[in-house]
CSV table of C-alpha atoms in Angstrom, one decimal:
chain,number,residue,atom,x,y,z
A,1397,UNK,CA,121.3,124.3,30.3
A,1398,UNK,CA,118.8,126.1,28.0
A,1399,UNK,CA,115.0,127.7,28.7
A,1400,UNK,CA,114.8,128.3,25.3
A,1401,UNK,CA,115.9,127.1,22.0
A,1402,UNK,CA,119.8,127.0,21.8
A,1403,UNK,CA,121.6,127.7,19.0
A,1404,UNK,CA,120.3,126.0,15.8
A,1405,UNK,CA,122.9,125.5,13.0
A,1406,UNK,CA,121.6,126.8,9.7
A,1407,UNK,CA,121.2,124.3,7.0
A,1408,UNK,CA,121.9,126.8,4.2
A,1409,UNK,CA,121.2,130.4,3.7
A,1410,UNK,CA,118.4,129.0,1.4
A,1411,UNK,CA,117.3,125.9,0.0
A,1412,UNK,CA,119.2,125.5,-3.4
A,1413,UNK,CA,117.6,123.6,-6.3
A,1414,UNK,CA,119.9,120.5,-7.4
A,1415,UNK,CA,121.2,120.7,-10.7
A,1416,UNK,CA,119.4,117.2,-11.3
A,1417,UNK,CA,115.9,116.5,-10.0
A,1418,UNK,CA,115.4,113.3,-11.8
A,1419,UNK,CA,118.5,111.6,-10.1
A,1420,UNK,CA,117.4,112.9,-6.7
A,1421,UNK,CA,113.9,111.2,-7.4
A,1422,UNK,CA,115.2,108.1,-8.0
A,1423,UNK,CA,117.8,107.8,-5.6
A,1424,UNK,CA,116.3,107.5,-1.9
A,1425,UNK,CA,118.1,109.9,0.8
A,1426,UNK,CA,119.2,107.8,4.0
A,1427,UNK,CA,117.9,109.7,6.8
A,1428,UNK,CA,117.1,109.2,10.7
A,1429,UNK,CA,113.7,110.2,11.8
A,1430,UNK,CA,111.6,110.6,15.1
A,1431,UNK,CA,107.8,110.9,15.6
A,1432,UNK,CA,106.7,114.1,17.0
A,1433,UNK,CA,104.9,113.2,20.6
A,1434,UNK,CA,102.3,115.1,22.8
A,1435,UNK,CA,103.3,114.9,26.5
A,1436,UNK,CA,104.2,117.1,29.6
A,1437,UNK,CA,107.4,118.6,28.9
A,1438,UNK,CA,109.4,119.6,32.2
A,1439,UNK,CA,111.3,123.1,31.8
A,1440,UNK,CA,114.5,122.4,33.6
A,1441,UNK,CA,117.9,124.2,34.2
A,1442,UNK,CA,121.1,121.7,34.4
A,1443,UNK,CA,124.4,122.2,36.1
A,1444,UNK,CA,127.0,120.8,38.2
A,1445,UNK,CA,127.0,121.2,42.0
A,1446,UNK,CA,128.7,120.6,45.2
A,1447,UNK,CA,127.6,118.5,48.2
A,1448,UNK,CA,127.9,120.5,51.3
A,1449,UNK,CA,126.6,119.6,54.9
A,1450,UNK,CA,123.7,120.9,56.1
A,1451,UNK,CA,125.4,122.2,59.3
A,1452,UNK,CA,129.1,121.5,60.6
A,1453,UNK,CA,130.3,121.6,64.2
A,1454,UNK,CA,133.8,121.7,65.2
A,1455,UNK,CA,133.7,120.0,68.6
A,1456,UNK,CA,136.0,121.9,71.3
A,1457,UNK,CA,136.4,121.5,74.8
A,1458,UNK,CA,135.3,124.6,77.1
A,1459,UNK,CA,137.6,123.3,80.0
A,1460,UNK,CA,141.0,121.9,80.3
A,1461,UNK,CA,142.0,118.8,81.5
A,1462,UNK,CA,143.2,115.2,80.6
A,1463,UNK,CA,140.7,113.5,78.2
A,1464,UNK,CA,139.7,110.4,80.1
A,1465,UNK,CA,137.1,108.8,77.7
A,1466,UNK,CA,136.3,108.9,73.8
A,1467,UNK,CA,132.8,107.0,73.1
A,1468,UNK,CA,132.6,107.0,69.5
A,1469,UNK,CA,134.2,105.8,66.6
A,1470,UNK,CA,135.8,107.7,63.7
A,1471,UNK,CA,133.0,108.2,60.9
A,1472,UNK,CA,130.2,106.8,63.2
A,1473,UNK,CA,126.6,108.2,62.8
A,1474,UNK,CA,125.9,109.9,66.0
A,1475,UNK,CA,122.6,111.8,67.4
A,1476,UNK,CA,122.1,114.8,69.1
A,1477,UNK,CA,122.8,114.4,72.8
A,1478,UNK,CA,124.9,111.1,72.3
A,1479,UNK,CA,127.8,111.4,74.8
A,1480,UNK,CA,131.2,112.1,72.7
A,1481,UNK,CA,133.9,112.9,74.8
A,1482,UNK,CA,134.7,113.1,79.0
A,1483,UNK,CA,137.3,115.1,80.7
A,1484,UNK,CA,138.8,114.8,84.0
A,1485,UNK,CA,136.2,116.3,86.2
A,1486,UNK,CA,137.9,116.5,89.7
A,1487,UNK,CA,139.1,120.3,89.5
A,1488,UNK,CA,135.5,121.3,88.5
A,1489,UNK,CA,133.8,118.8,91.2
A,1490,UNK,CA,136.2,120.6,93.8
A,1491,UNK,CA,135.3,123.9,92.9
A,1492,UNK,CA,131.7,123.2,93.0
A,1493,UNK,CA,132.1,121.9,96.7
A,1494,UNK,CA,134.0,124.9,97.7
A,1495,UNK,CA,131.1,127.2,96.2
A,1496,UNK,CA,128.3,125.3,97.8
A,1497,UNK,CA,130.4,125.8,101.3
A,1498,UNK,CA,130.7,129.5,100.5
A,1499,UNK,CA,126.8,129.7,100.1
A,1500,UNK,CA,126.3,127.7,103.2
A,1501,UNK,CA,128.5,130.0,105.1
A,1502,UNK,CA,126.8,133.2,103.5
A,1503,UNK,CA,123.3,131.6,104.4
A,1504,UNK,CA,124.3,131.1,108.0
A,1505,UNK,CA,125.7,134.7,108.2
A,1506,UNK,CA,122.5,136.0,106.7
A,1507,UNK,CA,120.4,134.2,109.5
A,1508,UNK,CA,122.7,135.4,112.0
A,1509,UNK,CA,122.3,139.1,110.6
A,1510,UNK,CA,118.6,138.4,110.8
A,1511,UNK,CA,118.6,137.3,114.4
A,1512,UNK,CA,120.5,140.7,115.1
A,1513,UNK,CA,117.9,142.7,113.1
A,1514,UNK,CA,115.1,141.0,115.0
A,1515,UNK,CA,117.1,141.9,118.1
A,1516,UNK,CA,117.6,145.4,117.1
A,1517,UNK,CA,113.6,145.6,116.3
A,1518,UNK,CA,113.3,144.3,119.9
A,1519,UNK,CA,115.3,146.9,121.1
A,1520,UNK,CA,113.5,149.9,119.2
A,1521,UNK,CA,110.0,148.5,120.7
A,1522,UNK,CA,111.6,148.4,124.1
A,1523,UNK,CA,113.1,151.7,123.8
A,1524,UNK,CA,109.5,152.9,122.9
A,1525,UNK,CA,107.9,151.3,125.6
A,1526,UNK,CA,110.5,152.9,127.8
A,1527,UNK,CA,109.8,156.4,126.3
A,1528,UNK,CA,106.1,156.0,126.5
A,1529,UNK,CA,106.7,154.9,130.1
A,1530,UNK,CA,109.0,158.1,130.8
A,1531,UNK,CA,106.4,160.2,129.2
A,1532,UNK,CA,103.7,158.9,131.4
A,1533,UNK,CA,105.7,159.6,134.5
A,1534,UNK,CA,106.3,163.3,133.2
A,1535,UNK,CA,102.6,163.7,133.1
A,1536,UNK,CA,102.0,161.9,136.1
A,1537,UNK,CA,104.7,164.2,137.9
A,1538,UNK,CA,103.2,167.3,136.4
A,1539,UNK,CA,100.0,166.1,137.6
A,1540,UNK,CA,101.4,165.7,141.1
A,1541,UNK,CA,103.0,169.1,141.0
A,1542,UNK,CA,99.9,170.7,140.1
A,1543,UNK,CA,98.0,169.2,143.0
A,1544,UNK,CA,101.1,170.3,145.2
A,1545,UNK,CA,100.8,173.7,144.1
A,1546,UNK,CA,96.9,173.3,144.8
A,1547,UNK,CA,98.1,172.1,148.3
A,1548,UNK,CA,100.2,175.3,149.0
A,1549,UNK,CA,97.4,177.5,147.9
A,1550,UNK,CA,95.0,175.7,150.3
A,1551,UNK,CA,97.7,175.6,153.3
A,1552,UNK,CA,98.2,179.6,152.6
A,1553,UNK,CA,94.4,180.0,152.8
A,1554,UNK,CA,94.2,177.7,156.0
A,1555,UNK,CA,97.1,179.9,157.6
A,1556,UNK,CA,95.1,183.1,156.3
A,1557,UNK,CA,92.2,181.9,157.9
A,1558,UNK,CA,94.0,180.8,161.3
A,1559,UNK,CA,95.8,184.2,161.4
A,1560,UNK,CA,92.2,185.9,161.4
A,1561,UNK,CA,91.3,183.3,164.1
A,1562,UNK,CA,94.2,184.6,166.1
A,1563,UNK,CA,93.4,188.0,165.6
A,1564,UNK,CA,89.6,187.4,166.7
A,1565,UNK,CA,90.7,185.4,169.6
A,1566,UNK,CA,92.7,188.3,170.7
A,1567,UNK,CA,89.9,190.7,170.1
A,1568,UNK,CA,87.7,188.4,172.3
A,1569,UNK,CA,90.4,188.2,175.0
A,1570,UNK,CA,90.7,192.1,175.0
A,1571,UNK,CA,87.0,192.2,175.4
A,1572,UNK,CA,87.0,189.4,178.0
A,1573,UNK,CA,89.6,190.8,180.0
A,1574,UNK,CA,87.9,194.3,180.2
A,1575,UNK,CA,84.8,192.8,181.0
A,1576,UNK,CA,86.5,190.7,183.8
A,1577,UNK,CA,88.2,193.8,185.0
A,1578,UNK,CA,85.2,195.7,185.7
A,1579,UNK,CA,83.4,192.5,186.9
A,1580,UNK,CA,86.5,192.0,189.5
A,1581,UNK,CA,86.3,195.7,190.2
A,1582,UNK,CA,82.4,195.6,190.7
A,1583,UNK,CA,83.0,192.5,193.0
A,1584,UNK,CA,85.4,194.4,195.0
A,1585,UNK,CA,83.1,197.0,195.4
A,1586,UNK,CA,80.0,195.1,196.2
A,1587,UNK,CA,82.0,192.9,198.6
A,1588,UNK,CA,82.6,196.0,200.7
A,1589,UNK,CA,79.1,197.0,200.3
A,1590,UNK,CA,78.2,193.6,201.7
A,1591,UNK,CA,80.8,193.9,204.6
A,1592,UNK,CA,79.1,197.2,205.4
A,1593,UNK,CA,75.8,195.7,205.2
A,1594,UNK,CA,74.8,197.9,202.4
A,1595,UNK,CA,73.7,195.0,200.1
A,1596,UNK,CA,72.3,191.5,200.5
A,1597,UNK,CA,74.6,188.3,200.5
A,1598,UNK,CA,73.0,186.9,197.7
A,1599,UNK,CA,73.6,190.0,195.4
A,1600,UNK,CA,77.2,190.1,196.8
A,1601,UNK,CA,77.2,186.3,195.9
A,1602,UNK,CA,76.0,187.0,192.4
A,1603,UNK,CA,78.3,189.6,191.3
A,1604,UNK,CA,81.4,187.5,192.8
A,1605,UNK,CA,80.3,184.7,190.8
A,1606,UNK,CA,80.1,186.8,187.8
A,1607,UNK,CA,83.6,188.2,188.3
A,1608,UNK,CA,84.8,184.7,188.6
A,1609,UNK,CA,83.1,183.8,185.3
A,1610,UNK,CA,84.5,186.8,183.6
A,1611,UNK,CA,88.0,185.5,184.9
A,1612,UNK,CA,87.1,182.0,183.4
A,1613,UNK,CA,86.0,183.6,180.0
A,1614,UNK,CA,89.6,185.5,179.7
A,1615,UNK,CA,91.3,182.3,180.6
A,1616,UNK,CA,89.1,180.5,177.8
A,1617,UNK,CA,90.0,183.4,175.2
A,1618,UNK,CA,93.7,183.0,176.0
A,1619,UNK,CA,93.3,179.3,175.4
A,1620,UNK,CA,91.4,180.1,172.0
A,1621,UNK,CA,94.4,182.6,171.1
A,1622,UNK,CA,96.9,179.6,171.7
A,1623,UNK,CA,94.7,177.5,169.6
A,1624,UNK,CA,94.6,179.7,166.7
A,1625,UNK,CA,98.3,180.4,166.9
A,1626,UNK,CA,98.7,176.7,167.0
A,1627,UNK,CA,96.6,176.6,163.9
A,1628,UNK,CA,98.6,179.1,162.3
A,1629,UNK,CA,102.0,177.1,162.9
A,1630,UNK,CA,100.1,174.2,161.3
A,1631,UNK,CA,99.2,176.0,158.4
A,1632,UNK,CA,102.8,177.1,157.9
A,1633,UNK,CA,104.1,173.6,158.3
A,1634,UNK,CA,101.5,172.6,155.9
A,1635,UNK,CA,102.7,175.5,153.3
A,1636,UNK,CA,106.4,174.2,153.9
A,1637,UNK,CA,105.1,170.5,153.3
A,1638,UNK,CA,102.9,171.6,150.1
A,1639,UNK,CA,106.0,173.8,148.8
A,1640,UNK,CA,108.4,170.7,149.4
A,1641,UNK,CA,105.8,168.8,147.4
A,1642,UNK,CA,105.9,171.1,144.7
A,1643,UNK,CA,109.9,170.9,144.8
A,1644,UNK,CA,109.7,167.3,144.8
A,1645,UNK,CA,107.3,167.2,141.7
A,1646,UNK,CA,109.5,169.4,139.9
A,1647,UNK,CA,112.3,167.2,140.5
A,1648,UNK,CA,110.2,164.3,139.3
A,1649,UNK,CA,109.1,166.1,136.2
A,1650,UNK,CA,112.9,166.7,135.6
A,1651,UNK,CA,114.2,163.4,136.3
A,1652,UNK,CA,111.0,162.1,133.9
A,1653,UNK,CA,112.0,164.4,131.0
A,1654,UNK,CA,115.5,163.2,131.5
A,1655,UNK,CA,114.4,159.7,131.2
A,1656,UNK,CA,112.4,160.7,128.0
A,1657,UNK,CA,115.4,162.3,126.5
A,1658,UNK,CA,117.4,159.0,127.4
A,1659,UNK,CA,114.8,156.8,125.9
A,1660,UNK,CA,114.9,159.1,122.7
A,1661,UNK,CA,118.5,158.4,122.5
A,1662,UNK,CA,117.8,154.7,123.0
A,1663,UNK,CA,115.3,154.7,120.2
A,1664,UNK,CA,117.8,156.3,118.0
A,1665,UNK,CA,120.6,154.0,118.9
A,1666,UNK,CA,118.1,151.0,118.4
A,1667,UNK,CA,117.2,152.4,115.1
A,1668,UNK,CA,120.7,152.7,113.9
A,1669,UNK,CA,121.4,149.3,114.8
A,1670,UNK,CA,118.4,148.3,112.8
A,1671,UNK,CA,119.5,150.3,109.8
A,1672,UNK,CA,123.0,148.7,110.2
A,1673,UNK,CA,121.3,145.1,110.7
A,1674,UNK,CA,119.3,145.9,107.3
A,1675,UNK,CA,122.8,146.8,105.6
A,1676,UNK,CA,124.4,143.5,106.7
A,1677,UNK,CA,121.4,141.6,105.6
A,1678,UNK,CA,121.6,143.3,102.4
A,1679,UNK,CA,125.1,142.8,101.9
A,1680,UNK,CA,125.1,139.2,103.1
A,1681,UNK,CA,122.3,138.5,100.8
A,1682,UNK,CA,124.4,139.6,97.8
A,1683,UNK,CA,127.2,137.4,99.1
A,1684,UNK,CA,124.5,134.6,99.1
A,1685,UNK,CA,123.7,135.7,95.6
A,1686,UNK,CA,127.1,135.8,94.5
A,1687,UNK,CA,127.7,132.2,96.0
A,1688,UNK,CA,125.0,130.9,94.1
A,1689,UNK,CA,126.1,132.1,91.0
A,1690,UNK,CA,129.6,130.5,91.8
A,1691,UNK,CA,127.7,127.5,92.3
A,1692,UNK,CA,126.0,127.7,88.9
A,1693,UNK,CA,129.1,128.4,87.3
A,1694,UNK,CA,130.9,125.7,89.1
A,1695,UNK,CA,127.9,123.3,87.7
A,1696,UNK,CA,128.3,124.5,83.9
A,1697,UNK,CA,132.1,124.2,84.2
A,1698,UNK,CA,131.5,120.7,85.5
A,1699,UNK,CA,129.0,120.2,82.6
A,1700,UNK,CA,131.6,121.1,80.3
A,1701,UNK,CA,133.5,117.8,81.4
A,1702,UNK,CA,131.1,115.8,79.5
A,1703,UNK,CA,130.9,116.7,75.8
A,1704,UNK,CA,127.5,115.6,74.0
A,1705,UNK,CA,127.0,116.0,70.1
A,1706,UNK,CA,124.9,119.1,69.2
A,1707,UNK,CA,123.3,117.5,66.3
A,1708,UNK,CA,122.6,114.5,64.4
A,1709,UNK,CA,125.4,113.8,62.0
A,1710,UNK,CA,128.7,112.0,61.0
A,1711,UNK,CA,132.0,112.3,62.7
A,1712,UNK,CA,135.5,113.0,61.0
A,1713,UNK,CA,138.8,111.7,62.1
A,1714,UNK,CA,139.5,111.8,65.8
A,1715,UNK,CA,142.3,114.8,66.6
A,1716,UNK,CA,143.1,114.0,70.1
A,1717,UNK,CA,143.3,110.5,71.5
A,1718,UNK,CA,142.2,109.5,74.9
A,1719,UNK,CA,144.8,110.4,77.8
A,1720,UNK,CA,145.9,113.5,75.9
A,1721,UNK,CA,145.7,116.9,78.0
A,1722,UNK,CA,143.1,119.2,75.9
A,1723,UNK,CA,142.9,122.8,76.3
A,1724,UNK,CA,140.1,125.0,76.6
A,1725,UNK,CA,139.1,126.5,73.2
A,1726,UNK,CA,141.9,125.1,71.3
A,1727,UNK,CA,142.6,126.1,67.7
A,1728,UNK,CA,142.3,122.3,66.9
A,1729,UNK,CA,138.9,120.8,67.4
A,1730,UNK,CA,138.4,117.4,69.1
A,1731,UNK,CA,136.4,116.2,66.2
A,1732,UNK,CA,134.2,117.4,63.4
A,1733,UNK,CA,130.7,116.5,62.8
A,1734,UNK,CA,128.8,117.0,59.6
A,1735,UNK,CA,125.1,117.0,59.5
A,1736,UNK,CA,124.4,114.9,56.5
A,1737,UNK,CA,120.5,114.7,56.9
A,1738,UNK,CA,119.2,117.0,55.4
A,1739,UNK,CA,121.9,118.0,53.3
A,1740,UNK,CA,122.4,120.9,50.8
A,1741,UNK,CA,123.9,120.6,47.1
A,1742,UNK,CA,125.1,123.9,46.0
A,1743,UNK,CA,125.2,125.2,42.4
A,1744,UNK,CA,125.1,128.4,40.0
A,1745,UNK,CA,122.9,129.1,37.4
A,1746,UNK,CA,123.3,132.0,34.6
A,1747,UNK,CA,122.0,135.2,35.5
A,1748,UNK,CA,119.5,135.5,32.9
A,1749,UNK,CA,117.8,132.4,34.4
A,1750,UNK,CA,117.1,134.3,37.6
A,1751,UNK,CA,114.1,136.1,36.8
A,1752,UNK,CA,112.5,132.7,35.7
A,1753,UNK,CA,113.6,131.1,38.9
A,1754,UNK,CA,112.0,133.6,41.0
A,1755,UNK,CA,108.8,133.6,39.1
A,1756,UNK,CA,108.6,129.8,39.5
A,1757,UNK,CA,109.2,130.0,43.1
A,1758,UNK,CA,106.1,132.0,43.7
A,1759,UNK,CA,104.2,129.0,42.7
A,1760,UNK,CA,105.7,127.0,45.5
A,1761,UNK,CA,108.9,124.9,46.4
A,1762,UNK,CA,110.7,123.8,43.2
A,1763,UNK,CA,112.0,120.4,42.6
A,1764,UNK,CA,115.9,120.0,42.5
A,1765,UNK,CA,117.4,116.3,41.3
A,1766,UNK,CA,121.0,115.5,42.0
A,1767,UNK,CA,122.7,112.8,40.2
A,1768,UNK,CA,126.0,111.2,41.2
A,1769,UNK,CA,128.2,110.9,38.0
A,1770,UNK,CA,128.7,107.3,36.8
A,1771,UNK,CA,126.2,106.1,39.5
A,1772,UNK,CA,123.4,104.0,38.2
A,1773,UNK,CA,121.3,104.7,41.1
A,1774,UNK,CA,118.1,106.8,40.5
A,1775,UNK,CA,118.7,110.8,41.1
A,1776,UNK,CA,118.2,112.2,44.7
A,1777,UNK,CA,115.2,114.3,45.1
A,1778,UNK,CA,115.1,117.7,46.8
A,1779,UNK,CA,113.7,121.0,46.4
A,1780,UNK,CA,115.2,124.4,46.1
A,1781,UNK,CA,115.9,126.3,49.5
A,1782,UNK,CA,118.1,129.2,49.1
A,1783,UNK,CA,118.8,131.7,46.3
A,1784,UNK,CA,121.9,133.9,46.8
A,1785,UNK,CA,121.0,137.7,47.2
A,1786,UNK,CA,123.7,138.9,44.6
A,1787,UNK,CA,125.2,137.8,41.4
A,1788,UNK,CA,128.8,136.8,41.1
A,1789,UNK,CA,130.0,139.5,38.7
A,1790,UNK,CA,133.2,137.7,37.9
A,1791,UNK,CA,131.3,134.7,36.4
A,1792,UNK,CA,127.6,136.5,35.9
A,1793,UNK,CA,126.2,133.3,37.7
A,1794,UNK,CA,124.3,133.5,41.2
A,1795,UNK,CA,124.4,130.5,43.5
A,1796,UNK,CA,121.3,128.4,44.4
A,1797,UNK,CA,120.9,125.7,47.1
A,1798,UNK,CA,119.0,122.4,47.1
A,1799,UNK,CA,117.8,120.9,50.3
A,1800,UNK,CA,117.7,116.9,50.4
A,1801,UNK,CA,116.6,114.5,52.9
A,1802,UNK,CA,119.3,112.4,52.3
A,1803,UNK,CA,117.9,109.6,54.6
A,1804,UNK,CA,119.8,107.0,52.6
A,1805,UNK,CA,123.3,108.8,52.9
A,1806,UNK,CA,123.8,108.6,49.2
A,1807,UNK,CA,125.2,112.2,49.3
A,1808,UNK,CA,128.6,113.1,50.9
A,1809,UNK,CA,130.0,116.6,51.5
A,1810,UNK,CA,132.4,117.6,49.1
A,1811,UNK,CA,130.8,115.3,46.2
A,1812,UNK,CA,130.3,116.6,42.9
A,1813,UNK,CA,126.7,116.0,41.4
A,1814,UNK,CA,124.9,116.6,38.3
A,1815,UNK,CA,121.9,119.1,39.2
A,1816,UNK,CA,118.7,119.4,37.5
A,1817,UNK,CA,116.2,122.2,38.7
A,1818,UNK,CA,112.9,121.8,37.5
A,1819,UNK,CA,111.0,125.3,37.2
A,1820,UNK,CA,107.6,124.2,35.8
A,1821,UNK,CA,106.0,121.7,33.5
A,1822,UNK,CA,104.4,122.4,30.1
A,1823,UNK,CA,101.5,120.1,29.7
A,1824,UNK,CA,100.2,118.6,26.5
A,1825,UNK,CA,103.3,119.9,24.4
A,1826,UNK,CA,104.1,118.6,20.9
A,1827,UNK,CA,107.7,117.6,21.2
A,1828,UNK,CA,110.3,116.7,18.6
A,1829,UNK,CA,114.4,116.0,18.9
A,1830,UNK,CA,116.2,119.6,19.0
A,1831,UNK,CA,118.1,118.3,16.2
A,1832,UNK,CA,115.1,117.9,14.0
A,1833,UNK,CA,114.4,121.7,13.9
A,1834,UNK,CA,116.1,123.8,11.2
A,1835,UNK,CA,116.5,127.3,10.5
A,1836,UNK,CA,115.6,128.9,7.0
A,1837,UNK,CA,115.1,132.6,5.8
A,1838,UNK,CA,111.6,132.4,6.5
A,1839,UNK,CA,112.1,131.1,9.9
A,1840,UNK,CA,112.2,127.5,11.7
A,1841,UNK,CA,111.2,124.4,9.7
A,1842,UNK,CA,111.3,120.6,9.8
A,1843,UNK,CA,111.5,118.1,7.1
A,1844,UNK,CA,108.3,115.9,7.6
A,1845,UNK,CA,108.3,112.4,6.2
A,1846,UNK,CA,104.9,111.8,4.2
A,1847,UNK,CA,103.3,108.2,3.7
A,1848,UNK,CA,104.9,107.8,0.4
A,1849,UNK,CA,108.3,108.3,1.9
A,1850,UNK,CA,108.9,111.6,0.5
A,1851,UNK,CA,109.6,114.7,2.6
A,1852,UNK,CA,108.1,118.1,2.7
A,1853,UNK,CA,109.3,121.3,4.2
A,1854,UNK,CA,107.0,122.4,7.1
A,1855,UNK,CA,107.4,125.8,8.6
A,1856,UNK,CA,106.8,126.0,12.4
A,1857,UNK,CA,106.8,128.1,15.5
A,1858,UNK,CA,109.3,126.8,18.0
A,1859,UNK,CA,108.2,126.8,21.6
A,1860,UNK,CA,110.4,126.0,24.7
A,1861,UNK,CA,113.3,123.6,24.6
A,1862,UNK,CA,114.3,121.3,27.6
A,1863,UNK,CA,117.1,119.2,27.3
A,1864,UNK,CA,117.5,117.5,23.8
A,1865,UNK,CA,113.7,118.1,23.4
A,1866,UNK,CA,112.1,121.2,21.7
A,1867,UNK,CA,108.4,121.9,22.0
A,1868,UNK,CA,106.6,122.9,18.6
A,1869,UNK,CA,103.8,125.7,19.2
A,1870,UNK,CA,102.3,125.6,15.7
A,1871,UNK,CA,103.0,123.5,12.2
A,1872,UNK,CA,102.9,119.7,13.7
A,1873,UNK,CA,100.6,117.3,15.0
A,1874,UNK,CA,101.2,114.5,17.2
A,1875,UNK,CA,102.1,111.2,15.2
A,1876,UNK,CA,103.8,113.0,12.4
A,1877,UNK,CA,107.4,111.8,11.6
A,1878,UNK,CA,110.2,114.3,11.2
A,1879,UNK,CA,113.9,114.1,10.1
A,1880,UNK,CA,116.6,114.2,12.6
A,1881,UNK,CA,119.6,113.5,10.6
A,1882,UNK,CA,120.6,113.7,6.8
A,1883,UNK,CA,118.7,117.3,6.2
A,1884,UNK,CA,121.6,118.6,4.2
A,1885,UNK,CA,121.0,116.0,1.4
A,1886,UNK,CA,117.0,116.7,1.2
A,1887,UNK,CA,114.8,118.8,-0.9
A,1888,UNK,CA,111.1,119.1,-1.1
A,1889,UNK,CA,109.5,116.0,-2.1
A,1890,UNK,CA,112.7,113.8,-2.1
A,1891,UNK,CA,112.5,110.3,-1.5
A,1892,UNK,CA,113.9,109.0,2.1
A,1893,UNK,CA,115.2,105.8,3.1
A,1894,UNK,CA,114.8,105.7,6.9
A,1895,UNK,CA,117.7,104.2,8.8
A,1896,UNK,CA,117.4,101.5,10.9
A,1897,UNK,CA,117.8,102.4,14.5
């Protein structure tokens, strides 16, 4: 592999003059020639590479059980998602049913807990309603007490008024008694005067009537005293009744306040029941979530009983036959699948080529050809897809990878191939076989065959070399014929005989 002209062998330190030019002129020198051509010259790096799978998967079982089915043949091409193996699923199905039953039980418990929670909320509401009712009873009892106190005050006022009436009645009676006494004494005196004939009958009757009226007035005054004293007794009874009503109201207030305290205690108890029910619901909902997680895990475990191909590829040899017991994550895989479309070819190039490779990659993907040795098939076309991050210090090379579609399956993992990496293409290059280029004291040159079958030495400027061809930057024109074999026997203007190809 070369990017520039490889080692050119010197034909001589200098071009020596032959001892006898005449003999040389008479005898043509047999040579092989080639015509300088103008064409596009690919700049390539050549090497040997190894075909590697694009992806390799070791298929293993994630569950333990009996292998009940194998659904491919060794070496078969499989697609992503194709069924490969089946493992006895009865243990996983049982675990799934158990997990679903646990979830149903947990859901039922949550429903019961929610019912208890609703009941506790209803108890809180009822207790709050009872408390409101008890507070209303307290307010009513306090209103009744206030009314009873007002009744006491009114009864006391009535008693005071009745006592005043008694006193007034007694004063009136005393006055009436005195007047009645006077009237009686006067009547007795006037009766005596009448009997003596000192006064007339009418006057005596009038005085007697007045005395009798005074007695009636005294009787009426006594009755008024009795009535006033009865009013006092009635007022005393009203005071006692009103005071009893106050005591009853006080008792009602105490009872209503006790009911309020009891309602407060009921509210606290009901709220505690709500909190407890909430905690139970949360705990049971966590149990439901755990049961659902168990269901998901059981479903996942059940899905592991059917093993599908994770990629498109080719299966290797079957490691475990149907009927055998397989282990979860066993060291040995059930089968190995290699993805061969696309596929990689790994190869190395000298580190001195790396700058040219990186420069060429800036212009886009680089073409890579892989040729199977001793194969008559055309090279497989691909492109460069990977350049390693470090140079191997032991070999002075760096690893590259080419990616190939390999749709026809020409390349197989592990196969050795000849690799050609095309860095760029030089258009309109004047190209001659590399063996035509010679090295002299003044630089490289070629022997050019003139029309008269003599040769001349033509100094040239060498361009790039690719494979067995070298580009000539200056010194040659397309169509000129150059010597490719027999240069050691040539001198300027020597006659040549072109060998038949």
